[in-house]
């Protein structure tokens, strides 16, 4: 069985079927792309996969350590505890907090004390806090953001904010990442830096990545497999070349005024 | 354990001891007259209220307008217990019972109301405060509208000081912990917080209960300080007064709430003799502050020793680098 299996997933908003009977699967270690014109239902699919919305129909199953977990039954925070994290199309950093605190919050599960320890600072409090702080710094070094550790997230340049959001998602301990338009609004230079960043972290940390891109070129470059959504339906899947030459895909993109 | 006795903590401890004895000395030599002392007590009690509401509103971002309700639970618990036990044991027991009742009430209330957001939450908590008041108004044990009087007056500077320091230190510890970070992340962006694996409902409830218990403790101190408790004392006006402290000091700044309460206490003192214009002047001062410092006195920053004494955060490589170059 695949790492992630999406079975006949449907999400309706009133009369609108934003995601309609989509079935896909992703293997461990893969980097796959999810493309489609604006309003195709890509973000909605991510929202269902990460528990923000409950599916109208169908289910999402994660196969981890020989166990299959039905993600579609879990609230978002529990999905994150299963090693699945995401970024948002419109950056959602904790913008008034430092880069370091953004990462520490993602590492919150590692705290080894409860309310009593927090209030009295007895027991493992100091050791655990020092440990989290150190891990957060080590992690930031790994993703080349440690020199910005004490800057507020909102003061980072745009490209770095996107990068931090990905880093923060990884800091939860996630092995499966959903990135929603990570290159949106970037100039070619920033997009290039981001592409390298994604390739690097993926290799170093054994990640499985599903990436949404509205713009085809980035996806075509780095994704091994691509899924194409249009009006909520999966209209094609395959390698970049296969998808590029698919008639339905060409029509979907031509039909879009741009 | 090394960290508990860090240089910073020891300096704070030293400052607190000096401050305690300084005020005690001023009371002893009657520079702080019995009249001024009532202001000191008022400030102390409202510091606890302000700081505890700040945990809910400023740290966790949940607008609550029913804080006086939890204050009244502590006040009545102390008043009722002290009817039969007019001594320190009675006060502490009343405080304990008030705290437990507050945990219960705030827990029951938190689950449904904290699902609401913004204005809806504000209105729901306003309703909770009113319900508590009306229940107290109609219970026999609380003696209805006339309330309970002749409560033994046990307040003293040492007693007040211990509880204020305890409340502020516990609140600061709450804020500067993984739990506090979780709460702050909820305020910053609830959806992102949940996506980072934070059980947002749980932390909102914890913050709400924590704030309610501290408010209840402040209520018990209130009862023994003013020796009368009446339902009308704990209405919306008092909740708003506590909210003003939080906004005035700065959302999320605990030291801001402490300083703001002191400030408001002093303003009240000067305006005491001008009863007619008191409320207007008070309002004007607030409006002026809000125009020039809409983020409150301290914003979301804390007044700390780090900057004054040049302490570095433990792992602050960058700051160290900057200093050496
Ligand atoms: N919460 C919602 N309520 C109603 N309609 C929604 C909601 N979220 C998304 N939609 C609709 O679902 C469709 C797919 O949107 P979205 O998933 O954001 O597309 P994409 O990310 O592919 O651009 C759009 O028509 C959008 O208006
Ligand atoms: Mg989208």
XYZ file of C-alpha atoms and ligand atoms in Angstrom:
611
model
C 0.000 0.000 0.000
C 1.167 3.520 -0.701
C 2.328 5.933 1.965
C -0.627 8.231 1.436
C -3.836 7.035 -0.137
C -6.728 9.300 -1.011
C -9.856 7.347 -1.830
C -12.784 8.837 -3.715
C -12.500 12.108 -1.901
C -15.263 14.659 -2.333
C -15.701 18.025 -0.668
C -18.808 20.041 -1.373
C -19.510 23.606 -0.351
C -23.279 23.864 -0.673
C -23.945 23.151 -4.310
C -20.310 23.555 -5.336
C -18.157 20.467 -5.545
C -14.697 21.887 -4.877
C -13.114 18.433 -4.831
C -14.949 15.716 -6.639
C -14.240 11.993 -6.324
C -10.459 12.343 -6.307
C -8.326 9.256 -5.780
C -4.553 9.557 -5.657
C -1.684 7.860 -3.942
C 1.780 9.014 -2.989
C 4.755 6.793 -2.243
C 7.238 7.335 0.535
C 10.042 9.681 -0.491
C 8.267 10.995 -3.566
C 8.051 14.611 -4.599
C 4.791 15.046 -6.424
C 3.125 18.108 -7.868
C -0.504 19.086 -7.824
C -1.413 21.560 -10.514
C -4.506 23.050 -12.025
C -6.032 26.396 -12.906
C -7.207 28.833 -10.251
C -10.194 27.539 -8.357
C -9.523 23.943 -9.393
C -9.778 22.780 -5.781
C -6.091 22.306 -4.974
C -6.127 24.226 -1.691
C -9.416 22.630 -0.722
C -7.860 19.208 -1.252
C -4.973 20.209 1.046
C -7.448 21.483 3.605
C -9.181 18.118 3.622
C -5.904 16.221 3.755
C -4.760 18.232 6.777
C -8.059 18.104 8.630
C -9.171 21.716 8.240
C -12.272 20.373 6.475
C -13.951 17.021 6.930
C -14.524 15.322 3.582
C -18.091 15.096 2.310
C -17.230 11.635 1.062
C -14.213 9.378 0.808
C -11.217 8.995 3.056
C -7.540 9.719 3.501
C -5.249 6.992 4.771
C -1.661 7.265 5.921
C 0.453 4.130 6.098
C 3.069 4.549 8.741
C 5.240 1.886 10.346
C 2.997 -0.842 9.022
C -0.127 0.736 10.478
C -2.794 2.476 8.471
C -4.218 5.624 10.018
C -7.375 7.223 8.760
C -6.373 10.872 8.693
C -9.806 12.039 7.595
C -11.119 11.144 11.054
C -8.574 13.243 12.938
C -8.525 16.954 13.860
C -5.663 18.999 12.332
C -3.377 18.911 15.374
C -3.562 15.127 15.577
C -2.786 14.837 11.890
C 0.322 16.905 12.580
C 1.234 14.495 15.389
C 1.140 11.741 12.780
C 4.011 13.436 10.973
C 2.026 15.376 8.398
C 2.394 19.150 8.121
C 1.676 21.911 5.680
C 2.273 25.465 4.582
C -0.384 27.925 3.493
C -1.037 29.666 0.217
C -1.170 32.990 2.078
C 1.766 32.780 4.474
C 0.588 32.105 7.994
C 3.651 32.638 10.147
C 3.396 33.798 13.751
C 4.531 37.121 12.449
C 5.002 39.057 15.676
C 7.220 36.316 17.060
C 10.864 35.629 16.331
C 12.023 33.049 13.835
C 13.245 31.005 16.796
C 9.872 31.100 18.544
C 8.087 30.088 15.350
C 10.209 26.950 15.308
C 9.913 26.350 19.058
C 6.135 26.388 18.790
C 6.330 23.750 16.099
C 8.456 21.704 18.518
C 5.995 22.078 21.372
C 5.256 18.372 21.477
C 8.782 17.828 22.724
C 8.233 19.684 25.995
C 8.735 17.216 28.822
C 6.746 19.026 31.498
C 3.119 19.889 32.115
C 1.229 22.782 33.672
C 2.657 22.088 37.115
C 6.228 22.068 35.816
C 5.603 25.243 33.836
C 4.175 27.126 36.826
C 6.672 25.968 39.455
C 9.656 25.391 37.138
C 10.392 22.281 39.140
C 11.296 18.924 37.638
C 12.337 18.823 34.025
C 11.398 22.395 33.175
C 14.813 24.003 32.728
C 16.400 20.944 31.136
C 13.537 20.576 28.691
C 13.513 24.270 27.783
C 17.264 24.302 27.169
C 16.878 21.179 25.072
C 14.125 22.680 22.929
C 16.077 25.891 22.499
C 19.145 23.992 21.392
C 17.229 21.791 18.985
C 15.508 24.809 17.514
C 18.882 26.417 16.838
C 20.308 23.235 15.376
C 17.289 22.955 13.171
C 17.558 26.568 12.026
C 21.206 25.980 11.175
C 20.242 23.034 9.038
C 17.881 25.196 7.014
C 20.239 28.179 6.928
C 18.011 30.478 8.946
C 19.921 30.599 12.214
C 21.435 33.997 11.557
C 17.857 35.319 11.527
C 16.834 33.482 14.720
C 16.091 36.652 16.685
C 14.388 38.570 13.906
C 10.633 38.889 13.926
C 9.071 36.698 11.270
C 7.280 39.676 9.760
C 10.580 41.492 9.166
C 12.000 38.732 6.982
C 12.176 39.230 3.223
C 9.351 37.527 1.399
C 11.402 34.617 0.110
C 12.763 33.911 3.591
C 9.252 33.958 5.032
C 8.221 31.228 2.622
C 11.335 29.320 3.550
C 10.642 29.717 7.262
C 7.118 28.471 6.813
C 8.418 25.294 5.230
C 11.064 24.965 7.945
C 8.448 25.444 10.649
C 6.291 22.705 9.150
C 9.302 20.390 9.148
C 10.131 21.296 12.739
C 6.923 19.586 13.858
C 8.757 16.388 13.004
C 6.759 15.918 9.828
C 7.821 13.365 7.262
C 5.064 14.282 4.821
C 4.795 17.900 3.753
C 2.055 19.646 1.840
C 3.290 22.910 0.345
C 0.612 25.220 -1.011
C 2.079 27.411 -3.758
C 5.455 27.901 -2.059
C 6.735 29.990 -4.967
C 3.700 32.253 -5.266
C 4.699 35.890 -5.657
C 8.403 35.137 -5.965
C 10.746 36.513 -8.567
C 12.728 33.994 -10.684
C 15.752 34.311 -8.422
C 13.765 33.569 -5.292
C 11.978 30.723 -7.036
C 15.323 29.240 -7.970
C 16.608 29.505 -4.398
C 13.409 27.890 -3.145
C 13.658 25.038 -5.614
C 17.154 24.269 -4.387
C 16.020 24.561 -0.797
C 13.216 22.066 -1.307
C 15.514 19.625 -3.074
C 18.066 19.945 -0.289
C 15.781 19.453 2.700
C 14.032 16.612 0.986
C 17.245 14.673 0.578
C 18.670 15.509 3.990
C 15.533 14.728 5.950
C 13.913 11.940 3.957
C 10.744 13.842 3.287
C 7.770 13.064 1.137
C 6.464 16.245 -0.439
C 3.272 17.175 -2.201
C 3.537 20.580 -3.762
C 0.861 22.771 -5.282
C 1.918 25.128 -7.991
C -0.247 27.281 -10.111
C 2.702 28.009 -12.372
C 3.686 24.868 -14.272
C 7.391 25.488 -14.791
C 8.588 24.915 -11.204
C 6.601 21.722 -10.903
C 7.775 20.440 -14.260
C 11.367 20.915 -13.122
C 11.407 19.149 -9.807
C 8.384 16.885 -9.458
C 8.618 13.215 -10.284
C 4.925 12.806 -10.728
C 2.191 15.313 -11.323
C -1.536 15.322 -10.649
C -3.766 17.731 -12.493
C -7.033 19.004 -11.060
C -9.681 20.912 -12.961
C -13.078 21.867 -11.568
C -12.435 19.557 -8.623
C -11.778 16.518 -10.766
C -8.519 14.694 -11.331
C -8.091 15.007 -15.091
C -4.566 13.641 -15.521
C -1.579 12.228 -13.740
C 1.886 11.112 -14.757
C 5.352 12.421 -15.432
C 5.937 16.006 -16.510
C 6.132 15.064 -20.170
C 3.018 12.929 -20.033
C 1.049 15.647 -18.373
C 2.402 18.382 -20.609
C 1.152 16.624 -23.718
C -2.186 15.570 -22.285
C -5.026 17.079 -24.306
C -7.307 17.650 -21.320
C -4.532 19.460 -19.461
C -3.767 21.692 -22.405
C -7.434 22.552 -22.721
C -7.800 23.288 -19.022
C -4.870 25.680 -19.116
C -5.810 27.219 -22.458
C -9.327 27.777 -21.218
C -7.885 30.006 -18.530
C -7.509 33.653 -19.442
C -3.926 34.576 -18.764
C 18.068 23.557 39.603
C 20.860 25.895 38.690
C 18.539 28.004 36.609
C 16.078 28.632 39.403
C 18.842 30.485 41.207
C 20.161 32.271 38.163
C 21.637 35.718 38.562
C 18.542 37.244 37.049
C 16.170 35.480 39.419
C 18.304 36.401 42.414
C 18.328 40.065 41.418
C 14.544 40.009 41.068
C 14.295 38.388 44.478
C 16.559 41.039 45.958
C 14.541 43.859 44.424
C 11.298 42.370 45.723
C 12.659 42.040 49.259
C 13.908 45.610 49.220
C 10.575 46.826 47.876
C 8.669 44.864 50.497
C 10.600 46.286 53.417
C 10.609 49.769 51.974
C 6.816 49.851 51.803
C 6.532 48.184 55.214
C 8.817 50.857 56.623
C 6.782 53.632 55.015
C 3.653 52.129 56.546
C 5.297 51.878 59.953
C 6.407 55.511 59.997
C 2.989 56.539 58.671
C 4.208 58.087 55.446
C 1.786 55.646 53.916
C -1.277 56.561 55.940
C -4.172 54.167 56.470
C -5.903 56.013 53.642
C -3.005 55.463 51.224
C -2.859 51.899 52.402
C -6.347 51.265 51.014
C -5.016 52.399 47.654
C -2.082 50.034 47.936
C -4.546 47.212 48.638
C -6.715 48.201 45.711
C -3.690 48.238 43.408
C -2.503 44.833 44.641
C -5.881 43.186 44.144
C -6.326 44.683 40.702
C -2.804 43.695 39.654
C -3.861 40.077 40.191
C -7.061 40.702 38.236
C -5.289 42.520 35.406
C -2.487 40.011 35.032
C -4.887 37.068 35.081
C -7.171 38.623 32.482
C -4.099 39.403 30.405
C -3.317 35.681 30.274
C -6.732 35.119 28.678
C -6.945 38.181 26.434
C -3.416 39.390 25.820
C -1.556 36.081 25.719
C -4.163 33.697 24.330
C -6.204 36.243 22.384
C -9.615 35.282 23.778
C -11.644 38.392 24.576
C -13.361 37.696 27.892
C -15.703 40.184 29.536
C -16.817 38.105 32.493
C -13.763 38.319 34.708
C -15.592 39.972 37.611
C -17.813 36.901 37.759
C -14.869 34.712 38.747
C -13.711 37.396 41.136
C -17.102 37.195 42.843
C -16.818 33.431 43.269
C -13.657 33.912 45.323
C -15.097 36.866 47.189
C -18.258 35.032 48.237
C -16.410 31.818 49.081
C -14.145 33.707 51.455
C -17.054 35.720 52.856
C -19.180 32.638 53.523
C -16.405 30.562 55.075
C -15.278 33.498 57.213
C -18.753 33.834 58.682
C -17.913 30.774 60.732
C -14.143 30.995 60.713
C -13.195 34.655 60.993
C -9.468 34.038 60.896
C -6.597 33.405 58.496
C -7.465 29.733 58.193
C -10.969 30.728 57.158
C -9.643 33.139 54.559
C -7.266 30.583 53.082
C -9.939 27.888 53.138
C -12.395 30.241 51.450
C -9.754 31.045 48.885
C -9.185 27.361 48.247
C -12.896 26.629 47.888
C -13.322 29.664 45.633
C -10.457 28.436 43.478
C -11.978 24.978 43.156
C -15.431 26.347 42.338
C -13.826 28.652 39.777
C -12.048 25.741 38.131
C -15.365 23.925 37.892
C -17.366 26.894 36.607
C -14.720 28.102 34.165
C -14.255 24.589 32.812
C -17.969 24.110 32.217
C -18.212 27.554 30.653
C -15.014 27.342 28.605
C -15.876 24.344 26.475
C -18.873 25.862 24.680
C -17.890 29.549 24.736
C -14.280 29.201 23.596
C -15.524 27.722 20.342
C -16.780 31.210 19.588
C -14.550 33.908 18.222
C -14.123 37.651 18.661
C -17.320 39.553 19.321
C -19.345 36.405 19.907
C -16.948 35.215 22.553
C -17.006 38.652 24.199
C -20.803 38.598 24.386
C -20.893 35.009 25.636
C -18.397 35.722 28.435
C -20.284 38.898 29.298
C -23.314 36.640 29.684
C -21.385 34.223 31.869
C -20.376 37.040 34.206
C -23.998 38.146 34.424
C -25.250 34.611 35.064
C -22.809 34.215 37.942
C -24.000 37.532 39.352
C -27.660 36.613 39.037
C -27.116 33.192 40.604
C -25.409 34.883 43.550
C -28.255 37.393 43.718
C -30.776 34.578 44.085
C -28.976 32.140 46.339
C -29.751 32.005 50.015
C -26.216 31.244 51.146
C -25.001 34.452 49.462
C -27.740 36.519 51.092
C -29.194 37.914 47.872
C -29.034 41.585 47.013
C -27.881 42.771 50.423
C -24.782 40.592 50.224
C -22.571 39.676 53.143
C -21.100 42.230 55.467
C -18.952 42.260 58.597
C -16.354 40.053 56.979
C -13.306 39.953 59.173
C -10.664 42.331 57.848
C -7.421 40.398 57.639
C -5.666 42.219 54.852
C -2.166 43.446 55.533
C 0.764 44.508 53.431
C 2.640 41.197 53.895
C -0.440 39.124 53.015
C -1.196 41.214 49.954
C 2.426 41.204 48.863
C 2.726 37.425 49.032
C -0.341 36.850 46.893
C 0.457 39.533 44.336
C 4.004 38.264 43.873
C 2.746 34.693 43.682
C 0.129 35.583 41.076
C 2.526 37.586 38.927
C 5.334 35.022 39.112
C 2.978 32.148 38.269
C 1.577 34.150 35.368
C 5.051 34.981 34.086
C 6.018 31.312 34.369
C 2.864 30.392 32.509
C 3.709 32.802 29.734
C 7.357 31.762 29.455
C 6.759 28.076 28.957
C 5.718 25.700 26.208
C 2.142 26.240 27.392
C 2.532 29.999 27.091
C 4.035 29.646 23.621
C 1.104 27.492 22.585
C -1.297 30.156 23.878
C 0.575 32.965 22.115
C 0.506 31.018 18.862
C -3.273 30.751 19.166
C -3.504 34.500 19.478
C -1.163 34.971 16.530
C -2.916 32.586 14.159
C -5.218 29.865 15.354
C -5.267 27.917 12.090
C -1.474 27.889 11.829
C -1.255 26.955 15.493
C -3.484 23.933 14.998
C -1.446 23.000 11.914
C 1.689 23.038 14.080
C 0.191 20.327 16.251
C -1.169 22.580 19.002
C -4.413 21.329 20.546
C -5.845 24.841 20.497
C -9.050 24.091 22.414
C -7.094 22.514 25.249
C -4.772 25.481 25.629
C -7.584 28.007 25.444
C -9.360 26.140 28.229
C -6.186 25.947 30.333
C -5.588 29.694 29.958
C -9.205 30.452 30.780
C -9.199 28.306 33.914
C -5.837 29.662 35.037
C -7.114 33.233 34.688
C -10.366 32.392 36.459
C -8.609 30.863 39.463
C -6.355 33.888 39.905
C -9.388 36.190 39.617
C -11.066 34.155 42.306
C -8.041 34.538 44.607
C -8.152 38.287 44.015
C -11.847 38.162 44.917
C -11.112 36.497 48.247
C -8.583 39.216 49.046
C -11.173 41.781 48.019
C -13.704 40.342 50.473
C -11.383 40.580 53.447
C -10.113 44.024 52.421
C -13.485 45.696 51.986
C -15.378 43.445 54.462
C -18.559 43.717 52.386
C -19.468 41.778 49.271
C -22.521 42.555 47.173
C -23.580 41.191 43.786
C -23.539 44.665 42.234
C -19.817 45.043 42.953
C -19.026 42.276 40.485
C -20.956 43.471 37.457
C -19.963 44.443 33.968
C -18.412 47.717 35.156
C -15.790 45.834 37.168
C -15.037 43.476 34.268
C -14.541 46.516 32.063
C -12.276 48.132 34.659
C -10.061 45.057 34.589
C -10.112 45.091 30.803
C -8.968 48.718 30.880
C -5.921 47.691 32.914
C -4.998 45.089 30.305
C -5.455 47.413 27.342
C -3.777 50.312 29.118
C -0.715 48.292 30.090
C -0.467 46.531 26.769
C -1.984 43.292 25.497
C 0.248 40.404 26.448
C 2.553 42.428 28.688
C 2.205 41.215 32.279
C 4.554 43.869 33.613
C 2.504 46.334 31.584
C -0.595 45.317 33.554
C 1.297 45.738 36.828
C 2.501 49.214 35.911
C -0.888 50.217 34.500
C -2.655 49.208 37.713
C -0.247 51.299 39.762
C -0.795 54.196 37.413
C -4.570 53.927 37.538
C -4.438 53.592 41.320
C -2.529 56.873 41.544
C -4.903 58.629 39.137
C -7.854 57.432 41.202
C -6.186 58.719 44.341
C -5.704 62.203 42.955
C -9.237 62.270 41.641
C -10.789 61.036 44.884
C -11.425 64.560 46.099
C -13.050 65.622 42.840
C -15.836 63.058 42.857
C -17.882 64.921 40.235
C -15.196 65.082 37.581
C -13.488 61.829 38.534
C -15.044 59.577 35.935
C -14.704 62.153 33.193
C -11.047 62.842 33.946
C -10.362 59.140 34.222
C -11.936 58.560 30.831
C -10.028 61.487 29.350
C -6.682 60.174 30.592
C -7.469 56.815 29.049
C -8.471 58.361 25.751
C -5.293 60.424 25.629
C -3.145 57.385 26.370
C -4.947 55.377 23.724
C -4.432 58.103 21.149
C -0.716 58.407 21.781
C -0.022 54.785 22.674
C -2.721 52.630 21.138
C -0.691 49.510 21.904
C -0.780 50.375 25.617
C 2.088 51.489 27.833
C 4.412 48.581 27.064
C 2.831 47.126 23.943
C 3.425 43.391 24.072
C 6.921 43.811 25.539
C 7.878 43.049 29.103
C 9.729 45.358 31.429
C 12.733 43.242 32.286
C 16.212 43.187 33.644
C 17.769 41.865 30.440
C 18.154 45.196 28.770
C 18.977 47.156 31.881
C 21.702 44.799 33.038
C 22.823 43.638 29.606
C 21.879 39.984 30.069
C 21.949 37.926 26.929
C 19.481 35.256 26.044
C 21.267 31.946 26.729
C 21.865 30.894 23.134
C 21.987 34.270 21.514
C 24.862 33.740 19.116
C 23.788 36.585 16.922
C 23.694 39.144 19.708
C 27.072 37.979 20.919
C 28.475 38.259 17.445
C 27.146 41.770 17.097
C 28.699 42.827 20.383
C 32.117 41.448 19.595
C 32.303 43.094 16.204
N -14.663 27.644 2.586
C -15.213 27.674 1.349
N -16.536 27.909 1.199
C -17.076 27.928 -0.026
N -16.399 27.753 -1.166
C -15.075 27.531 -1.087
C -14.402 27.483 0.184
N -13.094 27.239 -0.042
C -12.942 27.142 -1.376
N -14.128 27.312 -2.011
C -14.360 27.233 -3.461
O -13.853 26.008 -3.914
C -13.242 26.163 -5.185
C -11.818 25.679 -5.143
O -11.034 26.615 -4.423
P -9.514 26.359 -4.049
O -9.395 25.004 -3.472
O -9.050 27.481 -3.253
O -8.837 26.407 -5.491
P -7.293 26.456 -5.870
O -6.490 26.345 -4.649
O -7.129 25.301 -6.816
O -7.092 27.747 -6.591
C -13.369 27.629 -5.561
O -14.486 27.778 -6.405
C -13.598 28.294 -4.249
O -14.369 29.458 -4.400
Mg -5.141 27.610 -3.825
